JSON list of C-alpha atoms and ligand atoms in Angstrom, two decimals:
[
{"chain": "F", "resi": 3, "resn": "MET", "atom": "CA", "xyz": [0.00, 0.00, 0.00]},
{"chain": "F", "resi": 4, "resn": "SER", "atom": "CA", "xyz": [1.31, 3.42, -0.88]},
{"chain": "F", "resi": 5, "resn": "GLY", "atom": "CA", "xyz": [0.83, 6.70, 0.95]},
{"chain": "F", "resi": 6, "resn": "THR", "atom": "CA", "xyz": [2.15, 8.03, 4.22]},
{"chain": "F", "resi": 7, "resn": "CYS", "atom": "CA", "xyz": [-0.02, 5.70, 6.31]},
{"chain": "F", "resi": 8, "resn": "SER", "atom": "CA", "xyz": [-2.98, 3.50, 5.62]},
{"chain": "F", "resi": 9, "resn": "PHE", "atom": "CA", "xyz": [-5.62, 1.60, 7.53]},
{"chain": "F", "resi": 10, "resn": "VAL", "atom": "CA", "xyz": [-8.16, -1.07, 6.63]},
{"chain": "F", "resi": 11, "resn": "THR", "atom": "CA", "xyz": [-11.67, -0.91, 8.05]},
{"chain": "F", "resi": 12, "resn": "ARG", "atom": "CA", "xyz": [-14.13, -3.79, 7.90]},
{"chain": "F", "resi": 13, "resn": "SER", "atom": "CA", "xyz": [-17.35, -1.90, 8.62]},
{"chain": "F", "resi": 14, "resn": "ALA", "atom": "CA", "xyz": [-18.85, 1.58, 8.62]},
{"chain": "F", "resi": 15, "resn": "GLU", "atom": "CA", "xyz": [-18.44, 1.54, 12.41]},
{"chain": "F", "resi": 16, "resn": "GLU", "atom": "CA", "xyz": [-14.71, 0.86, 12.10]},
{"chain": "F", "resi": 17, "resn": "THR", "atom": "CA", "xyz": [-14.40, 3.72, 9.62]},
{"chain": "F", "resi": 18, "resn": "LYS", "atom": "CA", "xyz": [-16.12, 6.02, 12.12]},
{"chain": "F", "resi": 19, "resn": "GLU", "atom": "CA", "xyz": [-13.80, 4.81, 14.86]},
{"chain": "F", "resi": 20, "resn": "LEU", "atom": "CA", "xyz": [-10.73, 5.71, 12.80]},
{"chain": "F", "resi": 21, "resn": "ALA", "atom": "CA", "xyz": [-12.28, 9.12, 12.13]},
{"chain": "F", "resi": 22, "resn": "ARG", "atom": "CA", "xyz": [-12.95, 9.62, 15.85]},
{"chain": "F", "resi": 23, "resn": "ARG", "atom": "CA", "xyz": [-9.30, 8.92, 16.63]},
{"chain": "F", "resi": 24, "resn": "LEU", "atom": "CA", "xyz": [-8.20, 11.39, 13.97]},
{"chain": "F", "resi": 25, "resn": "ALA", "atom": "CA", "xyz": [-10.66, 13.99, 15.25]},
{"chain": "F", "resi": 26, "resn": "GLY", "atom": "CA", "xyz": [-8.95, 13.95, 18.64]},
{"chain": "F", "resi": 27, "resn": "LEU", "atom": "CA", "xyz": [-5.74, 15.11, 16.96]},
{"chain": "F", "resi": 28, "resn": "LEU", "atom": "CA", "xyz": [-7.18, 17.96, 14.90]},
{"chain": "F", "resi": 29, "resn": "GLU", "atom": "CA", "xyz": [-6.80, 21.67, 15.48]},
{"chain": "F", "resi": 30, "resn": "PRO", "atom": "CA", "xyz": [-8.51, 24.78, 14.12]},
{"chain": "F", "resi": 31, "resn": "GLY", "atom": "CA", "xyz": [-7.48, 25.30, 10.50]},
{"chain": "F", "resi": 32, "resn": "ASP", "atom": "CA", "xyz": [-6.95, 21.63, 9.73]},
{"chain": "F", "resi": 33, "resn": "CYS", "atom": "CA", "xyz": [-8.41, 20.62, 6.42]},
{"chain": "F", "resi": 34, "resn": "LEU", "atom": "CA", "xyz": [-9.06, 17.04, 5.29]},
{"chain": "F", "resi": 35, "resn": "ALA", "atom": "CA", "xyz": [-9.45, 16.47, 1.54]},
{"chain": "F", "resi": 36, "resn": "LEU", "atom": "CA", "xyz": [-11.19, 13.18, 0.83]},
{"chain": "F", "resi": 37, "resn": "GLU", "atom": "CA", "xyz": [-11.05, 11.37, -2.45]},
{"chain": "F", "resi": 38, "resn": "GLY", "atom": "CA", "xyz": [-12.78, 8.12, -3.34]},
{"chain": "F", "resi": 39, "resn": "ASP", "atom": "CA", "xyz": [-15.63, 6.78, -5.43]},
{"chain": "F", "resi": 40, "resn": "LEU", "atom": "CA", "xyz": [-19.28, 7.15, -4.57]},
{"chain": "F", "resi": 41, "resn": "GLY", "atom": "CA", "xyz": [-19.98, 4.79, -1.67]},
{"chain": "F", "resi": 42, "resn": "ALA", "atom": "CA", "xyz": [-16.34, 4.56, -0.60]},
{"chain": "F", "resi": 43, "resn": "GLY", "atom": "CA", "xyz": [-17.18, 5.92, 2.85]},
{"chain": "F", "resi": 44, "resn": "LYS", "atom": "CA", "xyz": [-16.33, 9.64, 2.77]},
{"chain": "F", "resi": 45, "resn": "THR", "atom": "CA", "xyz": [-19.57, 10.73, 4.44]},
{"chain": "F", "resi": 46, "resn": "THR", "atom": "CA", "xyz": [-19.34, 7.85, 6.93]},
{"chain": "F", "resi": 47, "resn": "PHE", "atom": "CA", "xyz": [-15.87, 9.09, 7.85]},
{"chain": "F", "resi": 48, "resn": "ALA", "atom": "CA", "xyz": [-17.24, 12.64, 8.22]},
{"chain": "F", "resi": 49, "resn": "GLN", "atom": "CA", "xyz": [-19.92, 11.35, 10.60]},
{"chain": "F", "resi": 50, "resn": "GLY", "atom": "CA", "xyz": [-17.36, 9.76, 12.93]},
{"chain": "F", "resi": 51, "resn": "LEU", "atom": "CA", "xyz": [-15.23, 12.88, 12.80]},
{"chain": "F", "resi": 52, "resn": "ALA", "atom": "CA", "xyz": [-18.18, 15.14, 13.63]},
{"chain": "F", "resi": 53, "resn": "GLU", "atom": "CA", "xyz": [-19.24, 12.95, 16.52]},
{"chain": "F", "resi": 54, "resn": "ALA", "atom": "CA", "xyz": [-15.82, 13.14, 18.13]},
{"chain": "F", "resi": 55, "resn": "LEU", "atom": "CA", "xyz": [-15.68, 16.90, 17.54]},
{"chain": "F", "resi": 56, "resn": "GLY", "atom": "CA", "xyz": [-18.77, 17.16, 19.73]},
{"chain": "F", "resi": 57, "resn": "VAL", "atom": "CA", "xyz": [-21.31, 17.79, 16.99]},
{"chain": "F", "resi": 58, "resn": "GLU", "atom": "CA", "xyz": [-24.72, 16.62, 18.22]},
{"chain": "F", "resi": 59, "resn": "GLU", "atom": "CA", "xyz": [-26.63, 17.23, 15.03]},
{"chain": "F", "resi": 60, "resn": "ALA", "atom": "CA", "xyz": [-26.88, 14.34, 12.55]},
{"chain": "F", "resi": 61, "resn": "VAL", "atom": "CA", "xyz": [-24.38, 14.71, 9.69]},
{"chain": "F", "resi": 62, "resn": "ASP", "atom": "CA", "xyz": [-25.62, 13.71, 6.28]},
{"chain": "F", "resi": 63, "resn": "SER", "atom": "CA", "xyz": [-24.39, 14.23, 2.75]},
{"chain": "F", "resi": 64, "resn": "PRO", "atom": "CA", "xyz": [-24.09, 17.93, 1.88]},
{"chain": "F", "resi": 65, "resn": "THR", "atom": "CA", "xyz": [-24.32, 17.24, -1.85]},
{"chain": "F", "resi": 66, "resn": "PHE", "atom": "CA", "xyz": [-27.08, 19.73, -2.55]},
{"chain": "F", "resi": 67, "resn": "THR", "atom": "CA", "xyz": [-25.86, 22.51, -0.29]},
{"chain": "F", "resi": 68, "resn": "ILE", "atom": "CA", "xyz": [-22.08, 22.20, -0.89]},
{"chain": "F", "resi": 69, "resn": "VAL", "atom": "CA", "xyz": [-21.25, 23.36, 2.66]},
{"chain": "F", "resi": 70, "resn": "LYS", "atom": "CA", "xyz": [-22.79, 22.46, 5.97]},
{"chain": "F", "resi": 71, "resn": "GLU", "atom": "CA", "xyz": [-21.53, 24.14, 9.09]},
{"chain": "F", "resi": 72, "resn": "TYR", "atom": "CA", "xyz": [-21.81, 22.38, 12.45]},
{"chain": "F", "resi": 73, "resn": "ASP", "atom": "CA", "xyz": [-21.08, 23.52, 15.98]},
{"chain": "F", "resi": 74, "resn": "GLY", "atom": "CA", "xyz": [-18.96, 21.22, 18.08]},
{"chain": "F", "resi": 75, "resn": "ASN", "atom": "CA", "xyz": [-15.97, 21.82, 20.32]},
{"chain": "F", "resi": 76, "resn": "LEU", "atom": "CA", "xyz": [-14.67, 23.40, 17.14]},
{"chain": "F", "resi": 77, "resn": "PRO", "atom": "CA", "xyz": [-16.70, 24.55, 14.15]},
{"chain": "F", "resi": 78, "resn": "PHE", "atom": "CA", "xyz": [-16.91, 21.68, 11.66]},
{"chain": "F", "resi": 79, "resn": "TYR", "atom": "CA", "xyz": [-17.31, 22.50, 7.97]},
{"chain": "F", "resi": 80, "resn": "HIS", "atom": "CA", "xyz": [-18.46, 19.54, 5.93]},
{"chain": "F", "resi": 81, "resn": "MET", "atom": "CA", "xyz": [-18.32, 20.07, 2.18]},
{"chain": "F", "resi": 82, "resn": "ASP", "atom": "CA", "xyz": [-19.19, 18.03, -0.84]},
{"chain": "F", "resi": 83, "resn": "VAL", "atom": "CA", "xyz": [-17.96, 19.90, -3.90]},
{"chain": "F", "resi": 84, "resn": "TYR", "atom": "CA", "xyz": [-19.02, 17.33, -6.47]},
{"chain": "F", "resi": 85, "resn": "ARG", "atom": "CA", "xyz": [-21.61, 19.67, -7.95]},
{"chain": "F", "resi": 86, "resn": "ILE", "atom": "CA", "xyz": [-19.70, 22.90, -7.74]},
{"chain": "F", "resi": 87, "resn": "GLU", "atom": "CA", "xyz": [-19.99, 24.94, -10.92]},
{"chain": "F", "resi": 88, "resn": "SER", "atom": "CA", "xyz": [-19.42, 28.66, -10.90]},
{"chain": "F", "resi": 89, "resn": "PRO", "atom": "CA", "xyz": [-16.22, 30.39, -9.77]},
{"chain": "F", "resi": 90, "resn": "ASP", "atom": "CA", "xyz": [-18.44, 32.39, -7.37]},
{"chain": "F", "resi": 91, "resn": "GLU", "atom": "CA", "xyz": [-19.36, 29.24, -5.51]},
{"chain": "F", "resi": 92, "resn": "GLN", "atom": "CA", "xyz": [-15.69, 28.36, -5.30]},
{"chain": "F", "resi": 93, "resn": "LEU", "atom": "CA", "xyz": [-14.68, 31.74, -3.91]},
{"chain": "F", "resi": 94, "resn": "GLY", "atom": "CA", "xyz": [-17.15, 31.43, -1.07]},
{"chain": "F", "resi": 95, "resn": "LEU", "atom": "CA", "xyz": [-15.38, 28.31, 0.13]},
{"chain": "F", "resi": 96, "resn": "GLU", "atom": "CA", "xyz": [-12.11, 29.94, 1.05]},
{"chain": "F", "resi": 97, "resn": "GLU", "atom": "CA", "xyz": [-13.52, 31.47, 4.20]},
{"chain": "F", "resi": 98, "resn": "TYR", "atom": "CA", "xyz": [-14.10, 27.91, 5.41]},
{"chain": "F", "resi": 99, "resn": "PHE", "atom": "CA", "xyz": [-10.75, 26.56, 4.26]},
{"chain": "F", "resi": 100, "resn": "TYR", "atom": "CA", "xyz": [-8.97, 29.35, 6.10]},
{"chain": "F", "resi": 101, "resn": "GLY", "atom": "CA", "xyz": [-11.48, 29.57, 8.94]},
{"chain": "F", "resi": 102, "resn": "ASP", "atom": "CA", "xyz": [-11.09, 28.66, 12.59]},
{"chain": "F", "resi": 103, "resn": "GLY", "atom": "CA", "xyz": [-12.67, 25.25, 12.41]},
{"chain": "F", "resi": 104, "resn": "VAL", "atom": "CA", "xyz": [-11.91, 21.86, 10.94]},
{"chain": "F", "resi": 105, "resn": "CYS", "atom": "CA", "xyz": [-12.94, 21.27, 7.35]},
{"chain": "F", "resi": 106, "resn": "LEU", "atom": "CA", "xyz": [-13.59, 18.01, 5.54]},
{"chain": "F", "resi": 107, "resn": "VAL", "atom": "CA", "xyz": [-14.08, 18.18, 1.77]},
{"chain": "F", "resi": 108, "resn": "GLU", "atom": "CA", "xyz": [-15.55, 15.33, -0.26]},
{"chain": "F", "resi": 109, "resn": "TRP", "atom": "CA", "xyz": [-14.38, 15.24, -3.92]},
{"chain": "F", "resi": 110, "resn": "ALA", "atom": "CA", "xyz": [-11.71, 17.73, -2.94]},
{"chain": "F", "resi": 111, "resn": "SER", "atom": "CA", "xyz": [-9.68, 17.51, -6.16]},
{"chain": "F", "resi": 112, "resn": "ARG", "atom": "CA", "xyz": [-12.34, 19.71, -7.79]},
{"chain": "F", "resi": 113, "resn": "VAL", "atom": "CA", "xyz": [-11.24, 22.64, -5.67]},
{"chain": "F", "resi": 114, "resn": "GLU", "atom": "CA", "xyz": [-7.60, 21.68, -5.21]},
{"chain": "F", "resi": 115, "resn": "PRO", "atom": "CA", "xyz": [-6.11, 25.10, -6.10]},
{"chain": "F", "resi": 116, "resn": "LEU", "atom": "CA", "xyz": [-8.13, 26.73, -3.30]},
{"chain": "F", "resi": 117, "resn": "LEU", "atom": "CA", "xyz": [-7.08, 24.42, -0.50]},
{"chain": "F", "resi": 118, "resn": "PRO", "atom": "CA", "xyz": [-4.51, 25.39, 2.15]},
{"chain": "F", "resi": 119, "resn": "PRO", "atom": "CA", "xyz": [-0.96, 24.06, 1.62]},
{"chain": "F", "resi": 120, "resn": "GLU", "atom": "CA", "xyz": [-1.10, 21.73, 4.64]},
{"chain": "F", "resi": 121, "resn": "THR", "atom": "CA", "xyz": [-4.34, 20.12, 3.55]},
{"chain": "F", "resi": 122, "resn": "VAL", "atom": "CA", "xyz": [-4.30, 16.45, 4.49]},
{"chain": "F", "resi": 123, "resn": "TRP", "atom": "CA", "xyz": [-5.22, 14.43, 1.42]},
{"chain": "F", "resi": 124, "resn": "MET", "atom": "CA", "xyz": [-6.89, 11.12, 2.07]},
{"chain": "F", "resi": 125, "resn": "ARG", "atom": "CA", "xyz": [-8.07, 8.39, -0.26]},
{"chain": "F", "resi": 126, "resn": "LEU", "atom": "CA", "xyz": [-10.77, 5.85, 0.51]},
{"chain": "F", "resi": 127, "resn": "SER", "atom": "CA", "xyz": [-10.85, 2.73, -1.65]},
{"chain": "F", "resi": 128, "resn": "VAL", "atom": "CA", "xyz": [-13.21, -0.21, -1.70]},
{"chain": "F", "resi": 129, "resn": "LEU", "atom": "CA", "xyz": [-11.28, -3.47, -1.31]},
{"chain": "F", "resi": 130, "resn": "GLY", "atom": "CA", "xyz": [-12.16, -6.67, -3.11]},
{"chain": "F", "resi": 131, "resn": "ASP", "atom": "CA", "xyz": [-13.65, -8.18, 0.06]},
{"chain": "F", "resi": 132, "resn": "GLY", "atom": "CA", "xyz": [-15.88, -5.15, 0.75]},
{"chain": "F", "resi": 133, "resn": "GLY", "atom": "CA", "xyz": [-13.59, -3.53, 3.32]},
{"chain": "F", "resi": 134, "resn": "ARG", "atom": "CA", "xyz": [-12.14, -0.10, 2.85]},
{"chain": "F", "resi": 135, "resn": "GLU", "atom": "CA", "xyz": [-8.57, 1.11, 2.65]},
{"chain": "F", "resi": 136, "resn": "ILE", "atom": "CA", "xyz": [-8.21, 4.59, 4.13]},
{"chain": "F", "resi": 137, "resn": "ARG", "atom": "CA", "xyz": [-4.95, 6.20, 3.29]},
{"chain": "F", "resi": 138, "resn": "ILE", "atom": "CA", "xyz": [-3.31, 9.49, 4.15]},
{"chain": "F", "resi": 139, "resn": "GLU", "atom": "CA", "xyz": [-1.49, 10.50, 0.98]},
{"chain": "F", "resi": 140, "resn": "SER", "atom": "CA", "xyz": [0.09, 13.83, 1.92]},
{"chain": "F", "resi": 141, "resn": "SER", "atom": "CA", "xyz": [3.63, 13.72, 3.22]},
{"chain": "F", "resi": 142, "resn": "HIS", "atom": "CA", "xyz": [4.05, 17.23, 4.64]},
{"chain": "F", "resi": 143, "resn": "GLY", "atom": "CA", "xyz": [4.74, 17.79, 8.33]},
{"chain": "F", "resi": 144, "resn": "ARG", "atom": "CA", "xyz": [1.12, 17.92, 9.43]},
{"chain": "F", "resi": 145, "resn": "ALA", "atom": "CA", "xyz": [0.29, 14.63, 7.69]},
{"chain": "F", "resi": 146, "resn": "LEU", "atom": "CA", "xyz": [3.39, 12.94, 9.10]},
{"chain": "F", "resi": 147, "resn": "ARG", "atom": "CA", "xyz": [2.46, 13.96, 12.64]},
{"chain": "F", "resi": 148, "resn": "LEU", "atom": "CA", "xyz": [-1.11, 12.74, 12.25]},
{"chain": "F", "resi": 149, "resn": "CYS", "atom": "CA", "xyz": [0.06, 9.45, 10.75]},
{"chain": "F", "resi": 150, "resn": "GLY", "atom": "CA", "xyz": [2.53, 9.01, 13.58]},
{"chain": "F", "resi": 151, "resn": "GLU", "atom": "CA", "xyz": [-0.19, 9.44, 16.20]},
{"chain": "F", "resi": 152, "resn": "LEU", "atom": "CA", "xyz": [-2.77, 7.32, 14.37]},
{"chain": "F", "resi": 153, "resn": "SER", "atom": "CA", "xyz": [-0.33, 4.46, 13.87]},
{"chain": "F", "resi": 154, "resn": "LYS", "atom": "CA", "xyz": [0.51, 4.22, 17.58]},
{"chain": "F", "resi": 155, "resn": "ARG", "atom": "CA", "xyz": [-1.99, 1.48, 18.28]},
{"chain": "T", "resi": 24, "resn": "LIG", "atom": "P1", "xyz": [-19.36, 8.37, 0.08]},
{"chain": "T", "resi": 24, "resn": "LIG", "atom": "O1", "xyz": [-19.61, 9.58, 0.92]},
{"chain": "T", "resi": 24, "resn": "LIG", "atom": "O2", "xyz": [-17.90, 8.11, -0.16]},
{"chain": "T", "resi": 24, "resn": "LIG", "atom": "O3", "xyz": [-20.15, 8.35, -1.19]},
{"chain": "T", "resi": 24, "resn": "LIG", "atom": "P2", "xyz": [-20.87, 6.94, 2.13]},
{"chain": "T", "resi": 24, "resn": "LIG", "atom": "O4", "xyz": [-20.14, 7.10, 3.42]},
{"chain": "T", "resi": 24, "resn": "LIG", "atom": "O5", "xyz": [-22.07, 7.80, 1.89]},
{"chain": "T", "resi": 24, "resn": "LIG", "atom": "O6", "xyz": [-19.82, 7.07, 0.92]},
{"chain": "T", "resi": 24, "resn": "LIG", "atom": "O7", "xyz": [-21.34, 5.44, 1.96]},
{"chain": "T", "resi": 24, "resn": "LIG", "atom": "C1", "xyz": [-20.54, 4.33, 2.28]},
{"chain": "T", "resi": 24, "resn": "LIG", "atom": "C2", "xyz": [-21.45, 3.11, 2.34]},
{"chain": "T", "resi": 24, "resn": "LIG", "atom": "O8", "xyz": [-20.65, 1.93, 2.45]},
{"chain": "T", "resi": 24, "resn": "LIG", "atom": "C3", "xyz": [-22.36, 3.13, 3.55]},
{"chain": "T", "resi": 24, "resn": "LIG", "atom": "O9", "xyz": [-23.60, 2.55, 3.17]},
{"chain": "T", "resi": 24, "resn": "LIG", "atom": "C4", "xyz": [-21.64, 2.24, 4.55]},
{"chain": "T", "resi": 24, "resn": "LIG", "atom": "O10", "xyz": [-22.50, 1.60, 5.47]},
{"chain": "T", "resi": 24, "resn": "LIG", "atom": "C5", "xyz": [-20.99, 1.21, 3.63]},
{"chain": "T", "resi": 24, "resn": "LIG", "atom": "N1", "xyz": [-19.75, 0.60, 4.17]},
{"chain": "T", "resi": 24, "resn": "LIG", "atom": "C6", "xyz": [-19.46, -0.71, 4.19]},
{"chain": "T", "resi": 24, "resn": "LIG", "atom": "N2", "xyz": [-18.27, -0.96, 4.71]},
{"chain": "T", "resi": 24, "resn": "LIG", "atom": "C7", "xyz": [-17.75, 0.24, 5.03]},
{"chain": "T", "resi": 24, "resn": "LIG", "atom": "C8", "xyz": [-16.51, 0.64, 5.60]},
{"chain": "T", "resi": 24, "resn": "LIG", "atom": "N3", "xyz": [-15.53, -0.20, 5.95]},
{"chain": "T", "resi": 24, "resn": "LIG", "atom": "N4", "xyz": [-16.32, 1.98, 5.76]},
{"chain": "T", "resi": 24, "resn": "LIG", "atom": "C9", "xyz": [-17.28, 2.86, 5.35]},
{"chain": "T", "resi": 24, "resn": "LIG", "atom": "N5", "xyz": [-18.46, 2.53, 4.82]},
{"chain": "T", "resi": 24, "resn": "LIG", "atom": "C10", "xyz": [-18.70, 1.23, 4.66]},
{"chain": "T", "resi": 25, "resn": "LIG", "atom": "MG1", "xyz": [-20.62, 11.38, 0.46]}
]
């Protein structure tokens, strides 16, 4: 497996658990860019992350709204940019990317030029047996630190 670190989850619950562990390491300004096919588990991952960030509201797919903002211990900005079209819509996103919360972007490659330099790129892949590989692909300092902590147990 390539990437800076990778994990295999066998259920949606295990994916949420990995996300909860990652959430405990995040700080204001952190941005997670998620790539992976429809059904790979991006929204499931976002749900675990939100839960551990103290968001009480149910998190669902933001496909039709592009951004959903949640209040937790930190603000949590959940984005799905699959349907983004106009440059105006794109410009509005930067206040979230450079805001004081944690952002998670589904289909992030569509807005790649707008993302902060230390964005943590992640890829979710469906494995042949139905499990998921969840990989951190970035290799900058922030990603290395997160991988180091996540790989501890
Ligand atoms: P995406 O946002 O990438 O389109 P979703 O999170 O909405 O994907 O959907 C993932 C689907 O796959 C859910 O129905 C979930 O229950 C199922 N699933 C099965 N195994 C896993 C796993 N290991 N991790 C995440 N989701 C899984
Ligand atoms: Mg989704």
